[in-house]
mmCIF file of C-alpha atoms in Angstrom:
data_model
loop_
_atom_site.group_PDB
_atom_site.id
_atom_site.type_symbol
_atom_site.label_atom_id
_atom_site.label_comp_id
_atom_site.label_asym_id
_atom_site.label_seq_id
_atom_site.Cartn_x
_atom_site.Cartn_y
_atom_site.Cartn_z
ATOM 1 C CA MET C 1 67.231 125.720 6.063
ATOM 2 C CA LEU C 2 66.150 122.103 6.310
ATOM 3 C CA HIS C 3 65.830 122.400 10.090
ATOM 4 C CA GLY C 4 62.741 124.580 9.564
ATOM 5 C CA VAL C 5 61.278 122.100 7.073
ATOM 6 C CA HIS C 6 61.701 119.196 9.491
ATOM 7 C CA GLU C 7 60.405 121.257 12.413
ATOM 8 C CA GLY C 8 57.381 122.315 10.353
ATOM 9 C CA LEU C 9 56.587 118.650 9.755
ATOM 10 C CA GLY C 10 56.692 117.965 13.502
ATOM 11 C CA ILE C 11 59.990 116.082 13.386
ATOM 12 C CA PRO C 12 61.866 116.792 16.637
ATOM 13 C CA CYS C 13 65.613 117.401 16.810
ATOM 14 C CA ALA C 14 65.961 114.102 18.722
ATOM 15 C CA ALA C 15 64.895 112.206 15.585
ATOM 16 C CA CYS C 16 68.365 112.898 14.149
ATOM 17 C CA HIS C 17 70.329 113.795 17.273
ATOM 18 C CA THR C 18 69.728 110.502 19.077
ATOM 19 C CA GLU C 19 72.627 110.525 21.558
ATOM 20 C CA GLU C 20 72.704 112.094 25.018
ATOM 21 C CA PRO C 21 74.077 114.678 25.126
ATOM 22 C CA PRO C 22 73.103 115.464 21.505
ATOM 23 C CA SER C 23 75.951 115.164 19.037
ATOM 24 C CA ASP C 24 76.278 115.497 15.301
ATOM 25 C CA PRO C 25 74.613 112.539 13.591
ATOM 26 C CA THR C 26 76.354 110.528 10.884
ATOM 27 C CA PRO C 27 75.019 112.587 7.968
ATOM 28 C CA THR C 28 74.346 110.078 5.220
ATOM 29 C CA ALA C 29 73.205 107.221 7.482
ATOM 30 C CA THR C 30 70.803 109.511 9.336
ATOM 31 C CA CYS C 31 69.344 111.028 6.159
ATOM 32 C CA VAL C 32 69.017 107.686 4.337
ATOM 33 C CA ALA C 33 67.157 106.197 7.330
ATOM 34 C CA CYS C 34 64.160 108.434 6.486
ATOM 35 C CA HIS C 35 64.710 109.588 2.905
ATOM 36 C CA GLY C 36 66.284 106.511 1.317
ATOM 37 C CA THR C 37 69.191 107.031 -1.051
ATOM 38 C CA MET C 38 67.167 109.385 -3.285
ATOM 39 C CA ILE C 39 68.681 107.566 -6.250
ATOM 40 C CA GLY C 40 65.930 107.387 -8.844
ATOM 41 C CA PRO C 41 65.222 104.386 -11.052
ATOM 42 C CA LEU C 42 67.305 104.027 -14.180
ATOM 43 C CA ALA C 43 64.318 104.229 -16.520
ATOM 44 C CA GLY C 44 60.565 104.627 -16.620
ATOM 45 C CA GLU C 45 60.072 107.785 -14.565
ATOM 46 C CA ASP C 46 60.418 111.471 -15.266
ATOM 47 C CA LEU C 47 63.691 112.313 -13.522
ATOM 48 C CA ARG C 48 65.768 115.454 -13.364
ATOM 49 C CA TRP C 49 68.748 114.936 -15.556
ATOM 50 C CA PRO C 50 71.482 114.992 -14.666
ATOM 51 C CA ASP C 51 70.380 113.253 -11.475
ATOM 52 C CA PRO C 52 72.449 114.814 -8.658
ATOM 53 C CA HIS C 53 72.012 111.693 -6.532
ATOM 54 C CA ARG C 54 73.466 109.367 -9.187
ATOM 55 C CA SER C 55 76.812 110.943 -9.929
ATOM 56 C CA PRO C 56 79.088 109.480 -12.603
ATOM 57 C CA HIS C 57 81.902 110.366 -10.195
ATOM 58 C CA LEU C 58 80.759 107.631 -7.780
ATOM 59 C CA GLY C 59 80.950 103.859 -8.025
ATOM 60 C CA PRO C 60 77.852 101.802 -8.990
ATOM 61 C CA ALA C 61 76.576 101.246 -5.427
ATOM 62 C CA GLU C 62 78.022 104.418 -3.912
ATOM 63 C CA VAL C 63 75.667 106.984 -2.409
ATOM 64 C CA PRO C 64 76.689 110.644 -2.330
ATOM 65 C CA VAL C 65 77.327 112.190 1.078
ATOM 66 C CA CYS C 66 74.124 114.147 1.732
ATOM 67 C CA SER C 67 75.854 116.929 3.667
ATOM 68 C CA GLU C 68 78.128 117.767 0.727
ATOM 69 C CA CYS C 69 75.163 119.671 -0.728
ATOM 70 C CA HIS C 70 72.396 119.714 1.893
ATOM 71 C CA SER C 71 72.718 121.507 5.215
ATOM 72 C CA VAL C 72 70.159 121.139 7.979
ATOM 73 C CA HIS C 73 71.344 124.088 10.055
ATOM 74 C CA GLY C 74 72.872 126.270 7.350
ATOM 75 C CA ARG C 75 72.500 127.186 3.711
ATOM 76 C CA SER C 76 72.495 124.256 1.273
ATOM 77 C CA GLU C 77 74.835 124.532 -1.696
ATOM 78 C CA ASP C 78 74.823 123.072 -5.200
ATOM 79 C CA THR C 79 78.369 121.714 -5.154
ATOM 80 C CA CYS C 80 78.000 120.235 -8.656
ATOM 81 C CA SER C 81 77.869 123.754 -10.091
ATOM 82 C CA VAL C 82 81.417 124.429 -8.895
ATOM 83 C CA CYS C 83 82.543 122.551 -12.021
ATOM 84 C CA HIS C 84 79.280 122.128 -13.939
ATOM 85 C CA ARG C 85 77.991 125.688 -14.006
ATOM 86 C CA SER C 86 75.113 124.963 -16.373
ATOM 87 C CA PHE C 87 73.386 122.413 -14.083
ATOM 88 C CA GLY C 88 71.805 124.980 -11.739
ATOM 89 C CA PHE C 89 70.063 122.613 -9.314
ATOM 90 C CA GLU C 90 67.505 124.171 -6.977
ATOM 91 C CA MET C 91 68.613 123.414 -3.441
ATOM 92 C CA GLU C 92 66.489 122.524 -0.435
#
């Protein structure tokens, strides 16, 4: 679970759960604040292809919703493989 990864890096729960009392953060906005959009450059670098963060199902400036695949407190799931079984992304 990503909670353990963040905790192991010394990132407290309050870094994402900023309200009192703690509530669920806005997933994509909270993730992008630290991780950026994770959309790789179009050329010039060795990228995984297909790039799960640059989906052809989204508009040109659209960012995927992080929590559709990644879960901080539960098991992450490769939702692309529901239709694209051969992709087989390794989830964190």
